[in-house]
PDB file of C-alpha atoms in Angstrom:
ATOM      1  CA  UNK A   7    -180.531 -49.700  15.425  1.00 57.00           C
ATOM      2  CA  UNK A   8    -182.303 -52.423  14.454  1.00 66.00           C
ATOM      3  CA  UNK A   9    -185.820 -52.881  16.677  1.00 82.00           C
ATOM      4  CA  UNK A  10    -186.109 -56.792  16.699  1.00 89.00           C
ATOM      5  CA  UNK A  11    -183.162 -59.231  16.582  1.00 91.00           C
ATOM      6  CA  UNK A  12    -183.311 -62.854  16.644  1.00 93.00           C
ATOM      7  CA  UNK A  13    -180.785 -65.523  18.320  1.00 93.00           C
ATOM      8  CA  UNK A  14    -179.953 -68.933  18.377  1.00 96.00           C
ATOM      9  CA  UNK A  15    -179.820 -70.531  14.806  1.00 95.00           C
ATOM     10  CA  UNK A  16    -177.636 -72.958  13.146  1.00 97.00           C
ATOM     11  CA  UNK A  17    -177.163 -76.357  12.099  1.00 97.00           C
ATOM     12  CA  UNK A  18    -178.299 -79.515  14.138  1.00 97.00           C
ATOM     13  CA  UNK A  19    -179.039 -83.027  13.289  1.00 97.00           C
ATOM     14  CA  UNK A  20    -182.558 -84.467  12.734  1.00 98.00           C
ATOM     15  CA  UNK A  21    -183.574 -85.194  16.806  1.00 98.00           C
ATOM     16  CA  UNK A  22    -181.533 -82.717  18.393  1.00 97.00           C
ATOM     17  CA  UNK A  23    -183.218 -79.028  19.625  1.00 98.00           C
ATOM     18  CA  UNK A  24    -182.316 -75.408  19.737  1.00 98.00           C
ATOM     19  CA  UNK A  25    -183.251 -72.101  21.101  1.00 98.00           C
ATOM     20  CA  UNK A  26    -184.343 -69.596  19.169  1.00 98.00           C
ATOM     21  CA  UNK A  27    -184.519 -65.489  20.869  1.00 98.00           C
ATOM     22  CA  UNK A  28    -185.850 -63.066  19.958  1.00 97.00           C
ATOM     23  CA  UNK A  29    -185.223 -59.484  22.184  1.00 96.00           C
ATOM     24  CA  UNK A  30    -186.928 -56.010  21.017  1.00 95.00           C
ATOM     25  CA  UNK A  31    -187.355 -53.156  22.692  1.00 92.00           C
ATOM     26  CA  UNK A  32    -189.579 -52.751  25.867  1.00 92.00           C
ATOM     27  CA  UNK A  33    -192.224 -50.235  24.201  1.00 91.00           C
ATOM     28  CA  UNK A  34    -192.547 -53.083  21.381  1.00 91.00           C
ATOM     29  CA  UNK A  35    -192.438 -56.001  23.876  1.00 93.00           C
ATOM     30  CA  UNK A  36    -194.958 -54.711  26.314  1.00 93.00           C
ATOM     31  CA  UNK A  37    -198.544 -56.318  26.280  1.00 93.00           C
ATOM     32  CA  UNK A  38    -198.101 -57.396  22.239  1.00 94.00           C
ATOM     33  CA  UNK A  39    -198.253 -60.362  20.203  1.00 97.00           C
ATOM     34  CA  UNK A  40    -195.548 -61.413  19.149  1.00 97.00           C
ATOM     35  CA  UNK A  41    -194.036 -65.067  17.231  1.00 97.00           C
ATOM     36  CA  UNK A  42    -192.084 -66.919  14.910  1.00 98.00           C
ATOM     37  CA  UNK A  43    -192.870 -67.721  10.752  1.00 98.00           C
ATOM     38  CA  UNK A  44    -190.605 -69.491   8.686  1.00 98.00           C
ATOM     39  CA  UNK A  45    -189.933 -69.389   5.363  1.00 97.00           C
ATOM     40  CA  UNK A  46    -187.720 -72.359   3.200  1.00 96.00           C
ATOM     41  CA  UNK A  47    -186.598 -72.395  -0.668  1.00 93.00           C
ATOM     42  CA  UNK A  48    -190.063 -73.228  -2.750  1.00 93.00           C
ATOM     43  CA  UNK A  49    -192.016 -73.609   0.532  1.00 94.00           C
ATOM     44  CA  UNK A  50    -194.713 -71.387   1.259  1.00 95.00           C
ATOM     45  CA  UNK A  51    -194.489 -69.323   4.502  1.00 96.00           C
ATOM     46  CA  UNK A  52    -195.322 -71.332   7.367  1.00 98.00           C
ATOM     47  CA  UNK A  53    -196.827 -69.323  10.758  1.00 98.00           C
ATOM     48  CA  UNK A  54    -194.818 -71.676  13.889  1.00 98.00           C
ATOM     49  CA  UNK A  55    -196.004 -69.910  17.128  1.00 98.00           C
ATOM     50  CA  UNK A  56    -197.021 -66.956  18.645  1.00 98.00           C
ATOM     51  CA  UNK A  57    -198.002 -65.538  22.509  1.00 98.00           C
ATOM     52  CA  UNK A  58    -199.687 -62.751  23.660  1.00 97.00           C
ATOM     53  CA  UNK A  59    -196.735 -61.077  26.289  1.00 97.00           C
ATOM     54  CA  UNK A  60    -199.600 -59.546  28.438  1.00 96.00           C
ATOM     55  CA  UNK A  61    -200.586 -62.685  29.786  1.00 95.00           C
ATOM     56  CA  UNK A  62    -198.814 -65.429  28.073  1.00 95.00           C
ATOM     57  CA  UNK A  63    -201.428 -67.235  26.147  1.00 96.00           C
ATOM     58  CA  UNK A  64    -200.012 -68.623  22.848  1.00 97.00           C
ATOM     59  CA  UNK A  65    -200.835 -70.965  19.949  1.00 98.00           C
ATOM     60  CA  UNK A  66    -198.585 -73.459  18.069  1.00 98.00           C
ATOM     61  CA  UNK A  67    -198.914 -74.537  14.475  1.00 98.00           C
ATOM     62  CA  UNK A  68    -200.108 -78.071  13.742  1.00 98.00           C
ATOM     63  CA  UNK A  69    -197.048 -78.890  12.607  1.00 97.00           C
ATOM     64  CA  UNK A  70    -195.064 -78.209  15.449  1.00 98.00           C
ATOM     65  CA  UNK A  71    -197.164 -79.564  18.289  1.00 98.00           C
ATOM     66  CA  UNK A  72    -195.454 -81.640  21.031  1.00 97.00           C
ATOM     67  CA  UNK A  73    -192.212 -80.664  19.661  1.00 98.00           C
ATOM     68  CA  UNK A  74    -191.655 -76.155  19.728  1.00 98.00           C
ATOM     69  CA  UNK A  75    -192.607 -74.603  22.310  1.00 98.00           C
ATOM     70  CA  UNK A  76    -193.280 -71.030  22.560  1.00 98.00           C
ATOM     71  CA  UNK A  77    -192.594 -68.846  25.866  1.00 98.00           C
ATOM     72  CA  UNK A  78    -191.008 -65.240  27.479  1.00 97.00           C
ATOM     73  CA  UNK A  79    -189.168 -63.042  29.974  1.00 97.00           C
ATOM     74  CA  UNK A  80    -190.560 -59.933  31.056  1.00 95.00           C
ATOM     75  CA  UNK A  81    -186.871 -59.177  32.374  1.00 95.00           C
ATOM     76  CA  UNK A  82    -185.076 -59.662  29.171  1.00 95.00           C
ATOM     77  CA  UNK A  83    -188.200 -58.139  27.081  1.00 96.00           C
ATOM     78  CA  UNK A  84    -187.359 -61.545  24.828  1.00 97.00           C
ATOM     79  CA  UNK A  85    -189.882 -64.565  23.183  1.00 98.00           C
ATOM     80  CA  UNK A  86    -188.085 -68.421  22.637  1.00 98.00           C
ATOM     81  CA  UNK A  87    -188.884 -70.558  20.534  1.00 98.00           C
ATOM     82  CA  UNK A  88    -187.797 -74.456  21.997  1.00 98.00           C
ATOM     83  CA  UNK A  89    -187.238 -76.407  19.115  1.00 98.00           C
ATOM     84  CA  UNK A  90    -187.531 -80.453  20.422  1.00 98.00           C
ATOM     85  CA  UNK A  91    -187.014 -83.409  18.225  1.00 98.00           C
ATOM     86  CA  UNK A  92    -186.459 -80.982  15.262  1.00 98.00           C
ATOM     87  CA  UNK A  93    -186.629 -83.224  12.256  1.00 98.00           C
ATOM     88  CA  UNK A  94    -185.285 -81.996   8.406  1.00 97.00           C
ATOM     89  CA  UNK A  95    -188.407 -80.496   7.375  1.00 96.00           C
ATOM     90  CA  UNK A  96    -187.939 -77.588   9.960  1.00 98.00           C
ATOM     91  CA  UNK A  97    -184.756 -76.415   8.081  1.00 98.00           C
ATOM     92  CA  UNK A  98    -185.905 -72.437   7.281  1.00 98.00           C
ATOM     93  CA  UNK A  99    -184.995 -69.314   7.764  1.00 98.00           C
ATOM     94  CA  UNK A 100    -186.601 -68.238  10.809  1.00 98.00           C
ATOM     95  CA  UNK A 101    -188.226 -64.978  11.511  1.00 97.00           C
ATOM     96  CA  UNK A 102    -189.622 -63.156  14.756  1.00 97.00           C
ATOM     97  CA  UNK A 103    -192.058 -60.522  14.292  1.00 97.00           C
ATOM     98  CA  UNK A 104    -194.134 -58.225  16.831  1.00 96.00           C
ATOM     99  CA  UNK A 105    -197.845 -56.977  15.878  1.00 95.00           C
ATOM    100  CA  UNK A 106    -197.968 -53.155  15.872  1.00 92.00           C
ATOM    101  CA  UNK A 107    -201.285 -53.030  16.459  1.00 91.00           C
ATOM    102  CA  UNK A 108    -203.691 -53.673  19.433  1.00 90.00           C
ATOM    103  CA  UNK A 109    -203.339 -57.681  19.730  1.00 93.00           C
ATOM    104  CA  UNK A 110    -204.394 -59.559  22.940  1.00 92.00           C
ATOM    105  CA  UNK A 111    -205.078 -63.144  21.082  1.00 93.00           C
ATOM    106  CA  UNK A 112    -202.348 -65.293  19.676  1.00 94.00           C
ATOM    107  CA  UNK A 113    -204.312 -67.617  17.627  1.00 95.00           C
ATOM    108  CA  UNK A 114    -205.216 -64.194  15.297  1.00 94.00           C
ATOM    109  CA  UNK A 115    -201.682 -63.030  15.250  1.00 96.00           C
ATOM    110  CA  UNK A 116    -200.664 -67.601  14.647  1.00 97.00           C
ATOM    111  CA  UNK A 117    -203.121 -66.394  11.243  1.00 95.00           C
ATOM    112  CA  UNK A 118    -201.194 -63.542  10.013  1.00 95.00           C
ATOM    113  CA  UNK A 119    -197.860 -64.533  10.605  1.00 96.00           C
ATOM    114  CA  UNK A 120    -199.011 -66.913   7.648  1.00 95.00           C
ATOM    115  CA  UNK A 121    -199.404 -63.730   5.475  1.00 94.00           C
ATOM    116  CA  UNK A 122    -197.070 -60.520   4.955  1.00 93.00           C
ATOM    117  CA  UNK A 123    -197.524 -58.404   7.787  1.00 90.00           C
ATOM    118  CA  UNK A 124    -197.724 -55.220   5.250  1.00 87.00           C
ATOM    119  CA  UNK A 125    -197.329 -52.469   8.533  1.00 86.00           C
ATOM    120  CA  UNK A 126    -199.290 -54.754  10.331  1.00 91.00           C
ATOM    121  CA  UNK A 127    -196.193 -55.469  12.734  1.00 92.00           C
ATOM    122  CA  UNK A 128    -192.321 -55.299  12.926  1.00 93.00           C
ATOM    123  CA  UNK A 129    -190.065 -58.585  11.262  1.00 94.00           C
ATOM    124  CA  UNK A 130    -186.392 -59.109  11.828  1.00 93.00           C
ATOM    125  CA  UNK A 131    -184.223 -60.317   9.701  1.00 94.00           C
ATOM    126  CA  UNK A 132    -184.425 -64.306  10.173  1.00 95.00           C
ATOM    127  CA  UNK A 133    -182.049 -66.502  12.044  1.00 97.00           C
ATOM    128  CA  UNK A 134    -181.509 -69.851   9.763  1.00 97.00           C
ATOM    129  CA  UNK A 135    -182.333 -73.443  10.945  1.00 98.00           C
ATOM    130  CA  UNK A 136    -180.880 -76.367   9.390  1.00 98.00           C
ATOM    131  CA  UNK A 137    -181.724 -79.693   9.810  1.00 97.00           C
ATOM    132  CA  UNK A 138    -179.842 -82.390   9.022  1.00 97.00           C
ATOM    133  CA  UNK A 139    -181.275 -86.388   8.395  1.00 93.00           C
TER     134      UNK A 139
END
C-alpha cells in the first residue's frame, strides 16, 4: 500500500484555484514536515510549501506568495495545498513528500524539497496541475 497519496489535480483556467491533498499514514503524519515540490517539462524542480504538523508553522516559496496556501488536519492526518489565482506557469506535476527524519522547521524542509530527498523523506507519486491562459 502505498504510504503517501496525493488528491485534487486537474485542469483549470489561468485565475481559477484548486485543492491539492495529500493523506499518509498517522506514524508518518505525526509531528513531521511535510510539503509540496513541483516539477514541469525542462523546468527545474521548484520547492512550493511546506509546514511543520507539530505546530503548524510553514513557509511558502516566493513564487507562490499571496496566492497557495499551505495548511492541515490532525483528524484526517492530511496537508492542502490552496492554489488561488493559479496562473499558466503553475502547470506541473505536483508532488507531496514527508521528511523521515527529525524536522521541526519548515523553511529547512521549503530547502530540500528543492533537491532529491535521497532517503531523506517519503514522495508520492505527483498529482498533475494544468493551467490554462
Amino acid at each position: 500500500a502505498q504510504e503517501l497519496m496525493e488528491f485534487g489535480g486537474g485542469s483549470v483556467q489561468a485565475g481559477g484555484s484548486l485543492r491539492l491533498s495529500c493523506r499518509v499514514s498517522r506514524a508518518i503524519f505525526f509531528h513531521s514536515c511535510m510539503g509540496w515540490f513541483r516539477q514541469a517539462p525542462g523546468r527545474p524542480r521548484e520547492a512550493v510549501a511546506a509546514l511543520y504538523t507539530g505546530d503548524g508553522n510553514s513557509a511558502l516559496a516566493a513564487s507562490v506568495k499571496g496566492r497557495f496556501n499551505i495548511s492541515h488536519s490532525d483528524s484526517e492526518n492530511a496537508v492542502y495545498l490552496q492554489m488561488d489565482n493559479i496562473k499558466p506557469e503553475d502547470t506541473a506535476m505536483y508532488y507531496c513528500a514527508a521528511c523521515q527524519r527529525a524536522c521541526r522547521v519548515s523553511e529547512w524542509w521549503l530547502l530540500k524539497l528543492s533537491e532529491p530527498l535521497e532517503g531523506l523523506g517519503l514522495t508520492g507519486q505527483g498529482t498533475q496541475v494544468t493551467v490554462s491562459a
